[in-house]
Amino acid sequence: MHVLPKQLSRWLLSVPVALAMHSGVMAETVARYGISMADIPLTTGQPDRGAGAYQFTGHTLYDPLVSWESNIGTRPGKLMPGLASEWKVDAKDNKKWVFKLRKGAKFHDGSEFKADAVIWNLDKVLNDKSPQFDAKQSAQVRPRIPSIASYTKVDDYTVEITTKAIDALFPYQLPWFLISSPAQWEKLGRDWNKFATQPSGTGPFKLDKLVPRERAELVKNATYWDKTRMAQTDRIVLIPIPDALTRSNALLSGQVDLIETPPPDVVPQLVSAGFKLVKNVTPHVWPYHFSTQPGSPWVDIRVRKAANLAIDRDGIVKLLNGLAVPAKGQLDSSSPWFGKPTFKLGYDVAAAKALMKQAGYSKEKLLKAKVIIAQGGTGQMLSLPMNEYIQQSLAEVGIQLEFEVVELETLYLHWRSGVKAEMNAGKGISAINLGYVTSDPFYGITRFVDSRYVAPNGVNWGGYNNPKVDAALDKVRTSFSPKVQDALLATVHQTMVDEALMLWVVHDVNPHVLSPKVKGFVQAQHWFQDLTTLKM
C-alpha cells in the first residue's frame, strides 16, 4: 500500500475530530469528498476552476435561472426550470426572451428572490460600472453567456433578456449563470472577500466553513425551495487533494468517503478492498486546441491530421486502465450532431509521417510547437502522464512538443484570453490542452468555431474563422426546430473533424470511487453532478 505524506496524513486525521465538534445531540450524516482541485473553487456565486467546480461551490450553494437535470444517471440530462419557472422567446422579436421567476424562493440570509436580484447579478458580471461588479466572477461567466446584449425588469417576477442576435440556443448558456444575494452583499459592507466566507444563494446547501486550500463544509438547507431536490446528507466536507495517489490513500485509510479521478493503476486495489468504482457516459472530451492564426505550426491541415493519426488512443485508454473512451471527434459518434466526417481518427504512423513529409518536415527539419497544459484538476484526467504519452507519440512523426505546465486556474486565464493575447502569443504557445464539456450545442460546438466568439468575446481560443461555418450557425440560431438544428450542427461538427481543428484524444467517463459507507450517489451523464443525491 502507498503511504500518505506525513504532514497531509496528520491533517486528514484531524478532520474527523473537527467534524465531531459540529455534531449536535442528533448525529449528523457527513460525507467527506476528496476532490482533485488544489483549492476550493470561488464561493461568491460564479466558481472558478472550470466546469467541474459547479458541482462543488456552484449548484450546491446557488441556483441558475435555467437548470440542467443532473440527478439522472440513465440518460442525458436536459434543460429544466430553475429560478425561472418558465421562459419563452418573444414571438414578435426573437431576440427577446421573457423569464417568469419562481415565487417563494429565498436566499440563505432570508431575503426574497425577485427580479431585482436577477438584474443585480447580471450587472455583477456584465456591467463594470455597477458598484457590485466583481472582476473575478465576471471573468468566469462572461465567456459562458456571450449572447446577452441587455436586460430589464418587467415586474417583480418577470425579467426580459435581449440577445445580440436571434439565438435559439441561448437557454443553454444560462445554467452557468448563478445568482447570489444582493442583501447579503450589502450587509457585509459591499465586500466580496467577506461574502466569500459568508455567501448567500438560494441553493440546497449553505456554506458553514471555508478554509482556503484545506476544506469547505456545506450544510443542508432545510428550507430549500425545491422539495424534490433536498440534500440527502446533512454535511458535505470538500477536501482538496490534487495528487491522485494521495486521494486514493485518503480513501483507503478512511479519511474521506469518496474521491474523483482515482489513479487508474490503483483502481483494482480499491475495488478489491471493497470500494465501489462508479463511472458513466460523459459528454466531455480531452483535446489539444490548435491555433489557426498566421505563423502557427498548426495552420497546415496536413500537420493537424498527422497529429491526429500519430496517437494510439487505445493505448491511452489502457494507460487509464479503461477509464476513458477513444475519441472520434469533438463529440461521441452516437451524438445527433456528429455528422459524417470523411477524415477518420485512428492510429496510422505511416500515414502521419507521409503527411508530415508532404508538409515539408523531416528528421532534419522537425516541427516544433509549445503547448500549455495543467498540472491536473477536475476534467484534466491524468494530465501529466497523458501529455507525456502524446509528446512521445508525436515525436515519432517529427513533431517536437514543449510543455508549459501551469496550475489549472492559470490555464483557464490563458484560455479565456485567446491565442493572440501576449500571455500566449508572447510565449510562442500555439496549442492548449483543456478538457471540454460537450453536453449541448453551444458548449460542444458553437463556442469553439463561431468567429464572433474569438476572445475577448468568447472561447474560440484558436481564432478559427470559416464563413461557411458562421453561416450554418446563423441558421441554427434562427431556427427553433430541433430537427433543423441537429442537421446543421452535424454539418458543422463534420467540418471540424474534416479540418482536424483539434487533436481529439479521449472522452472521459468521470470515474469516482465510493466507500461502502456511501449509500447513494447518482452520477449524471454530464460534468455537472448533483451532490444532493449523496447519501450516507
XYZ file of C-alpha atoms in Angstrom:
536
model
C 0.000 0.000 0.000
C 1.191 3.509 -0.777
C 1.909 5.737 2.210
C 0.437 9.159 2.803
C 2.837 12.081 3.242
C 3.156 12.616 6.997
C 2.041 16.249 7.004
C -1.122 15.562 4.983
C -1.803 12.413 6.983
C -1.710 14.362 10.267
C -4.054 16.972 8.796
C -6.506 14.393 7.433
C -6.601 12.606 10.776
C -7.700 15.885 12.357
C -10.715 16.191 10.057
C -12.965 13.672 11.864
C -12.180 15.438 15.150
C -13.094 18.776 13.644
C -16.283 17.311 12.260
C -17.223 15.828 15.622
C -17.193 19.330 17.093
C -20.061 20.235 14.752
C -22.231 17.336 15.810
C -25.278 18.064 17.905
C -27.235 15.702 20.067
C -28.548 14.046 16.922
C -25.594 12.740 14.936
C -25.097 14.408 11.604
C -24.645 12.436 8.445
C -21.342 13.619 6.976
C -19.774 12.877 3.598
C -16.094 13.732 3.135
C -15.267 14.244 -0.517
C -11.655 14.216 -1.762
C -11.667 16.489 -4.811
C -8.902 16.771 -7.383
C -8.514 20.538 -7.187
C -5.668 22.339 -5.438
C -8.075 24.757 -3.758
C -11.753 25.263 -3.017
C -13.396 26.968 -6.019
C -14.639 30.533 -5.654
C -17.683 30.685 -3.351
C -19.107 34.115 -4.215
C -21.527 32.947 -6.902
C -19.501 32.090 -10.017
C -16.996 29.297 -9.294
C -13.543 29.400 -10.810
C -11.518 26.284 -11.766
C -13.703 25.254 -14.663
C -16.897 23.338 -15.281
C -16.144 20.712 -12.637
C -16.269 23.354 -9.930
C -20.010 23.876 -10.435
C -20.752 20.631 -8.591
C -18.773 21.852 -5.562
C -19.476 25.551 -4.915
C -21.842 26.298 -7.792
C -25.090 24.349 -7.939
C -24.745 23.442 -4.267
C -24.892 26.989 -2.887
C -26.644 28.700 -5.782
C -29.260 28.233 -8.469
C -29.429 29.443 -12.078
C -32.488 30.768 -13.877
C -32.428 27.707 -16.137
C -31.158 24.481 -14.555
C -29.645 21.322 -16.007
C -31.043 17.970 -14.950
C -28.032 16.389 -13.256
C -29.569 13.862 -10.883
C -30.365 11.227 -13.519
C -27.722 8.676 -14.495
C -29.548 6.523 -17.041
C -29.858 9.081 -19.861
C -28.533 12.504 -20.854
C -29.975 15.366 -18.840
C -31.955 18.265 -20.251
C -32.769 21.872 -19.509
C -35.348 22.364 -16.776
C -36.817 25.229 -14.730
C -34.605 26.726 -12.049
C -35.222 30.127 -10.519
C -37.182 30.832 -13.679
C -40.333 28.697 -13.630
C -40.775 29.200 -17.381
C -39.285 31.077 -20.306
C -40.157 31.793 -23.915
C -38.912 33.798 -26.854
C -40.953 36.863 -27.860
C -42.984 35.922 -30.955
C -42.650 39.440 -32.407
C -38.942 39.880 -31.636
C -36.957 36.654 -31.446
C -34.026 38.448 -29.793
C -36.111 38.959 -26.653
C -36.584 36.237 -24.068
C -39.117 36.536 -21.240
C -38.410 34.721 -17.961
C -41.149 34.188 -15.396
C -39.500 33.937 -11.982
C -40.237 31.443 -9.249
C -42.209 32.764 -6.279
C -41.296 31.706 -2.756
C -37.569 31.113 -3.270
C -35.402 32.725 -0.602
C -31.699 33.362 -0.200
C -29.870 31.767 2.713
C -29.891 35.127 4.533
C -33.706 35.148 4.437
C -34.141 37.790 1.756
C -36.605 37.081 -1.026
C -35.624 36.231 -4.584
C -37.177 38.657 -7.075
C -36.425 40.296 -10.410
C -34.215 42.958 -8.828
C -31.808 40.208 -7.759
C -31.549 38.897 -11.328
C -30.745 42.356 -12.717
C -28.274 42.957 -9.869
C -26.478 39.691 -10.635
C -26.326 40.365 -14.359
C -24.784 43.760 -13.552
C -22.417 41.994 -11.149
C -20.758 40.172 -14.034
C -21.569 42.230 -17.150
C -21.617 45.893 -16.074
C -18.201 47.081 -14.901
C -19.717 50.423 -13.866
C -22.033 48.839 -11.290
C -20.997 49.015 -7.592
C -21.335 45.243 -7.245
C -19.246 44.390 -10.340
C -16.773 41.638 -9.451
C -13.940 41.112 -11.928
C -13.239 37.619 -10.563
C -16.778 36.392 -11.104
C -17.109 38.231 -14.397
C -14.005 36.508 -15.768
C -15.574 33.122 -15.049
C -19.019 33.622 -16.527
C -18.846 36.356 -19.180
C -17.457 33.937 -21.822
C -20.220 31.474 -20.893
C -23.080 33.929 -21.628
C -21.806 35.761 -24.736
C -25.245 36.236 -26.319
C -26.590 38.721 -23.763
C -26.917 42.292 -25.069
C -29.237 43.862 -22.480
C -31.743 43.027 -19.766
C -34.578 44.699 -17.910
C -37.064 44.114 -15.117
C -40.663 43.865 -16.325
C -42.184 43.373 -12.876
C -41.187 41.730 -9.581
C -41.387 38.257 -11.094
C -40.605 38.863 -14.757
C -37.300 39.631 -16.450
C -36.617 40.252 -20.127
C -33.204 39.470 -21.640
C -32.306 40.645 -25.146
C -29.650 38.793 -27.126
C -27.200 40.389 -29.555
C -28.749 38.406 -32.400
C -31.507 35.831 -32.669
C -30.194 32.821 -30.762
C -32.414 29.771 -30.371
C -29.657 28.102 -28.318
C -29.494 30.915 -25.743
C -31.151 28.975 -22.853
C -28.194 26.522 -22.898
C -25.962 29.349 -21.664
C -27.985 30.048 -18.537
C -27.207 27.026 -16.285
C -23.759 28.627 -15.926
C -25.104 31.949 -14.595
C -25.705 31.660 -10.838
C -27.497 34.113 -8.580
C -26.186 35.398 -5.242
C -27.876 37.604 -2.641
C -27.731 41.418 -3.025
C -28.917 41.792 0.570
C -26.045 39.726 1.973
C -23.504 41.718 -0.084
C -24.905 44.954 1.368
C -24.944 43.507 4.880
C -21.248 42.592 4.609
C -20.229 46.117 3.650
C -20.223 45.500 -0.104
C -17.136 43.344 0.278
C -16.806 40.290 -1.971
C -13.939 38.950 0.140
C -16.218 38.847 3.189
C -19.011 37.424 1.055
C -16.727 34.516 0.104
C -16.736 33.261 3.707
C -20.404 34.103 4.349
C -22.048 33.543 0.956
C -25.769 33.519 0.393
C -27.505 31.857 -2.517
C -30.813 30.039 -2.902
C -29.235 26.574 -3.300
C -29.753 23.252 -1.476
C -26.647 23.746 0.695
C -25.249 26.586 2.785
C -21.557 27.223 3.410
C -20.749 26.602 7.068
C -16.953 26.882 6.990
C -14.259 27.763 4.475
C -10.535 27.203 4.961
C -8.756 28.015 1.671
C -6.717 25.105 0.252
C -7.887 22.941 3.148
C -11.659 22.404 3.166
C -15.158 23.757 2.694
C -18.053 22.474 4.762
C -21.526 22.602 3.217
C -24.630 22.020 5.327
C -28.132 21.086 4.225
C -30.519 23.949 3.508
C -33.612 22.640 5.305
C -35.807 25.368 3.792
C -34.751 24.858 0.180
C -37.487 25.833 -2.264
C -37.234 22.663 -4.406
C -38.589 19.881 -2.209
C -37.787 17.296 -4.921
C -34.094 18.129 -4.612
C -33.467 18.222 -0.869
C -29.969 17.233 0.269
C -29.772 13.594 1.408
C -26.854 14.206 3.768
C -26.507 16.842 6.486
C -22.965 17.936 5.759
C -20.531 17.577 2.885
C -16.869 18.339 3.514
C -14.906 19.170 0.358
C -11.211 18.405 0.802
C -8.784 19.486 -1.951
C -6.269 16.689 -2.621
C -4.780 17.422 -6.056
C -2.483 14.384 -6.145
C -4.369 11.293 -7.373
C -2.344 8.796 -5.340
C -2.771 10.821 -2.168
C -6.539 10.948 -2.788
C -6.633 7.163 -3.066
C -4.620 6.736 0.124
C -7.007 9.066 1.923
C -9.900 6.846 0.823
C -8.113 3.605 1.733
C -7.248 4.931 5.191
C -10.820 6.120 5.882
C -10.065 9.831 5.894
C -12.516 10.548 3.061
C -15.650 8.744 1.870
C -15.417 9.289 -1.868
C -12.935 10.613 -4.384
C -12.959 11.690 -8.000
C -10.374 10.789 -10.659
C -8.590 7.859 -8.971
C -5.194 6.817 -10.379
C -6.060 4.007 -12.832
C -3.377 1.621 -11.564
C -4.775 1.800 -8.025
C -8.413 1.153 -9.022
C -8.079 -2.687 -8.802
C -6.677 -2.334 -5.271
C -9.550 -0.035 -4.284
C -12.189 -2.363 -5.723
C -10.638 -5.456 -4.098
C -10.668 -3.592 -0.778
C -14.449 -3.200 -1.029
C -14.707 0.251 -2.562
C -17.098 0.892 -5.459
C -15.983 2.294 -8.808
C -18.650 4.486 -10.421
C -18.420 5.860 -13.960
C -20.806 6.899 -16.705
C -21.115 8.164 -20.248
C -19.788 11.698 -20.018
C -20.086 14.402 -22.680
C -16.544 15.587 -22.129
C -13.551 15.448 -24.457
C -9.813 15.745 -23.766
C -8.206 17.565 -26.740
C -5.395 19.829 -27.849
C -6.984 23.024 -29.196
C -4.804 24.345 -32.034
C -4.094 27.935 -33.016
C -5.178 28.654 -36.591
C -3.513 32.068 -36.657
C -0.772 33.012 -39.171
C 2.609 31.739 -38.014
C 1.149 28.854 -36.021
C 2.790 25.474 -36.788
C -0.747 24.035 -36.875
C -2.025 26.203 -39.751
C -1.232 23.413 -42.221
C -4.108 20.910 -42.203
C -1.645 18.129 -43.072
C 0.146 18.727 -39.778
C -3.114 18.720 -37.821
C -4.195 15.472 -39.479
C -0.759 13.917 -38.919
C -1.018 14.703 -35.190
C -4.425 13.020 -35.028
C -3.098 9.931 -36.800
C 0.001 9.668 -34.587
C -1.930 8.931 -31.391
C -2.745 5.409 -30.242
C -5.970 6.222 -28.420
C -6.444 2.614 -27.340
C -3.007 2.867 -25.751
C -4.114 5.909 -23.774
C -7.287 4.103 -22.681
C -5.012 1.280 -21.499
C -2.834 3.843 -19.673
C -6.051 4.946 -17.947
C -6.949 1.320 -17.118
C -10.096 1.540 -19.218
C -11.357 4.767 -17.647
C -11.868 6.555 -20.979
C -13.298 6.072 -24.479
C -11.289 6.773 -27.670
C -12.414 9.997 -29.368
C -13.548 10.098 -32.991
C -14.143 13.832 -32.898
C -15.335 16.554 -30.572
C -18.450 14.505 -29.862
C -19.215 10.855 -29.333
C -20.298 9.186 -32.579
C -23.732 8.499 -31.064
C -24.462 12.242 -30.890
C -27.129 13.586 -33.274
C -24.627 16.312 -34.150
C -21.741 14.009 -35.104
C -22.365 14.063 -38.869
C -20.438 12.007 -41.439
C -16.834 13.233 -41.475
C -14.571 11.792 -44.172
C -11.415 12.117 -42.039
C -11.331 9.155 -39.692
C -9.379 9.483 -36.461
C -7.184 6.444 -35.984
C -3.646 5.244 -35.352
C -1.604 5.250 -38.550
C 2.020 6.284 -38.037
C 2.954 5.684 -41.692
C 0.170 7.968 -42.923
C 1.126 10.584 -40.319
C 4.764 10.526 -41.450
C 3.694 10.831 -45.085
C 1.588 13.905 -44.269
C 4.475 15.489 -42.368
C 6.771 14.853 -45.338
C 4.234 16.477 -47.682
C 4.148 19.467 -45.341
C 7.926 19.837 -45.656
C 9.149 18.298 -42.426
C 11.754 15.591 -41.889
C 14.243 14.246 -39.309
C 16.468 17.185 -40.196
C 13.598 19.653 -40.032
C 11.317 18.907 -37.083
C 8.110 20.791 -36.411
C 8.389 22.459 -33.010
C 5.366 23.570 -31.014
C 4.687 24.822 -27.496
C 1.609 23.582 -25.670
C 0.264 24.921 -22.376
C -1.113 22.218 -20.063
C -2.354 21.878 -16.478
C -0.698 20.024 -13.621
C -4.091 18.416 -13.035
C -7.568 19.201 -11.739
C -11.175 18.190 -12.358
C -11.689 17.474 -16.054
C -7.981 17.187 -16.843
C -7.894 13.422 -16.175
C -4.254 12.275 -15.713
C -2.837 15.410 -17.265
C 0.915 14.854 -16.984
C 1.102 11.124 -17.888
C -1.286 11.605 -20.809
C 0.601 14.606 -22.135
C 3.909 12.777 -21.863
C 2.392 9.896 -23.847
C 1.287 12.321 -26.575
C 4.665 14.056 -26.561
C 6.399 10.733 -27.235
C 3.856 9.724 -29.882
C 4.125 12.973 -31.840
C 7.922 12.823 -31.668
C 7.733 9.605 -33.715
C 6.282 11.541 -36.670
C 8.528 14.599 -36.371
C 6.511 16.861 -34.084
C 8.553 18.082 -31.124
C 6.391 19.373 -28.284
C 7.482 21.670 -25.480
C 5.149 21.998 -22.500
C 4.387 24.974 -20.306
C 2.899 23.408 -17.167
C 0.663 25.619 -15.011
C -1.951 25.354 -12.280
C -5.471 24.804 -13.639
C -6.859 28.276 -12.925
C -3.840 29.821 -14.668
C -4.602 27.605 -17.660
C -8.149 28.957 -17.728
C -6.780 32.504 -17.747
C -4.688 31.648 -20.822
C -7.762 30.030 -22.402
C -10.121 32.934 -21.857
C -7.501 35.368 -23.156
C -7.242 33.677 -26.564
C -4.194 32.719 -28.597
C -3.472 36.303 -29.716
C -3.030 37.548 -26.134
C 0.511 38.387 -25.114
C 0.487 35.696 -22.412
C 0.062 33.123 -25.222
C 1.497 34.655 -28.400
C 4.346 36.268 -26.482
C 5.476 32.860 -25.224
C 5.034 31.095 -28.538
C 2.139 28.977 -27.265
C 0.277 27.511 -30.234
C -1.983 24.907 -28.572
C -3.779 24.469 -25.279
C -4.811 21.230 -23.552
C -8.099 21.656 -21.744
C -10.988 19.257 -21.157
C -14.197 20.488 -22.790
C -17.815 19.855 -21.808
C -19.796 18.792 -24.896
C -23.293 18.280 -23.471
C -25.195 20.747 -25.628
C -24.823 22.539 -28.988
C -23.406 25.738 -27.522
C -20.938 24.061 -25.179
C -19.956 21.271 -27.520
C -19.687 23.093 -30.823
C -20.631 26.710 -31.445
C -18.450 28.439 -28.861
C -15.297 26.961 -30.432
C -15.937 27.650 -34.130
C -18.006 30.837 -34.337
C -15.729 33.690 -35.432
C -17.788 36.059 -33.250
C -16.635 34.129 -30.188
C -12.937 34.830 -30.660
C -11.514 36.290 -27.413
C -12.420 38.532 -25.687
C -15.981 37.760 -26.852
C -15.802 34.032 -26.110
C -13.587 30.962 -26.082
C -12.867 30.352 -29.766
C -9.313 30.094 -28.450
C -7.509 29.381 -31.707
C -9.204 32.171 -33.666
C -10.917 29.823 -36.137
C -12.793 31.715 -38.871
C -14.807 29.895 -41.517
C -17.582 31.894 -43.270
C -19.441 28.697 -44.224
C -19.469 27.553 -40.600
C -20.607 31.010 -39.437
C -23.446 30.884 -41.989
C -24.551 27.439 -40.779
C -24.507 28.642 -37.172
C -26.609 31.663 -38.142
C -29.230 29.252 -39.468
C -29.025 27.183 -36.266
C -29.657 30.263 -34.159
C -32.593 31.474 -36.201
C -34.334 28.103 -36.375
C -36.401 26.960 -33.443
C -36.817 23.485 -34.972
C -34.667 20.817 -33.244
C -34.567 18.753 -36.468
C -33.187 21.652 -38.478
C -30.730 22.496 -35.700
C -29.488 18.892 -35.475
C -28.884 18.639 -39.233
C -26.974 21.924 -39.368
C -24.916 21.147 -36.262
C -23.960 17.804 -37.788
C -22.507 19.609 -40.812
C -20.526 21.923 -38.520
C -19.066 19.065 -36.498
C -18.300 17.234 -39.729
C -16.293 20.261 -40.853
C -14.456 20.403 -37.520
C -13.322 16.797 -37.902
C -12.513 17.023 -41.601
C -10.355 20.066 -40.892
C -8.806 18.377 -37.830
C -9.452 21.560 -35.885
C -8.237 19.919 -32.675
C -6.251 16.864 -31.649
C -9.007 14.799 -30.060
C -7.748 12.091 -27.723
C -10.373 10.512 -25.439
C -13.752 11.076 -23.835
C -13.783 10.998 -20.047
C -16.022 8.629 -18.046
C -15.681 10.806 -14.918
C -14.655 7.977 -12.528
C -15.433 8.175 -8.814
C -14.649 5.661 -6.086
C -17.004 5.367 -3.112
C -16.606 3.959 0.370
C -19.146 1.283 1.421
C -20.473 3.988 3.778
C -21.856 5.879 0.773
C -25.393 4.583 0.176
C -26.488 6.943 -2.554
C -24.689 8.815 -5.322
C -26.167 9.367 -8.775
C -23.515 10.017 -11.386
C -25.128 12.057 -14.141
C -24.178 11.908 -17.810
C -22.687 15.376 -17.535
C -19.858 17.270 -15.941
C -22.498 18.756 -13.639
C -23.135 16.433 -10.684
C -25.947 16.952 -8.189
C -24.490 16.423 -4.716
C -27.967 16.417 -3.150
C -28.094 12.720 -4.201
C -25.123 11.870 -1.980
C -26.383 9.786 0.952
C -24.530 8.237 3.874
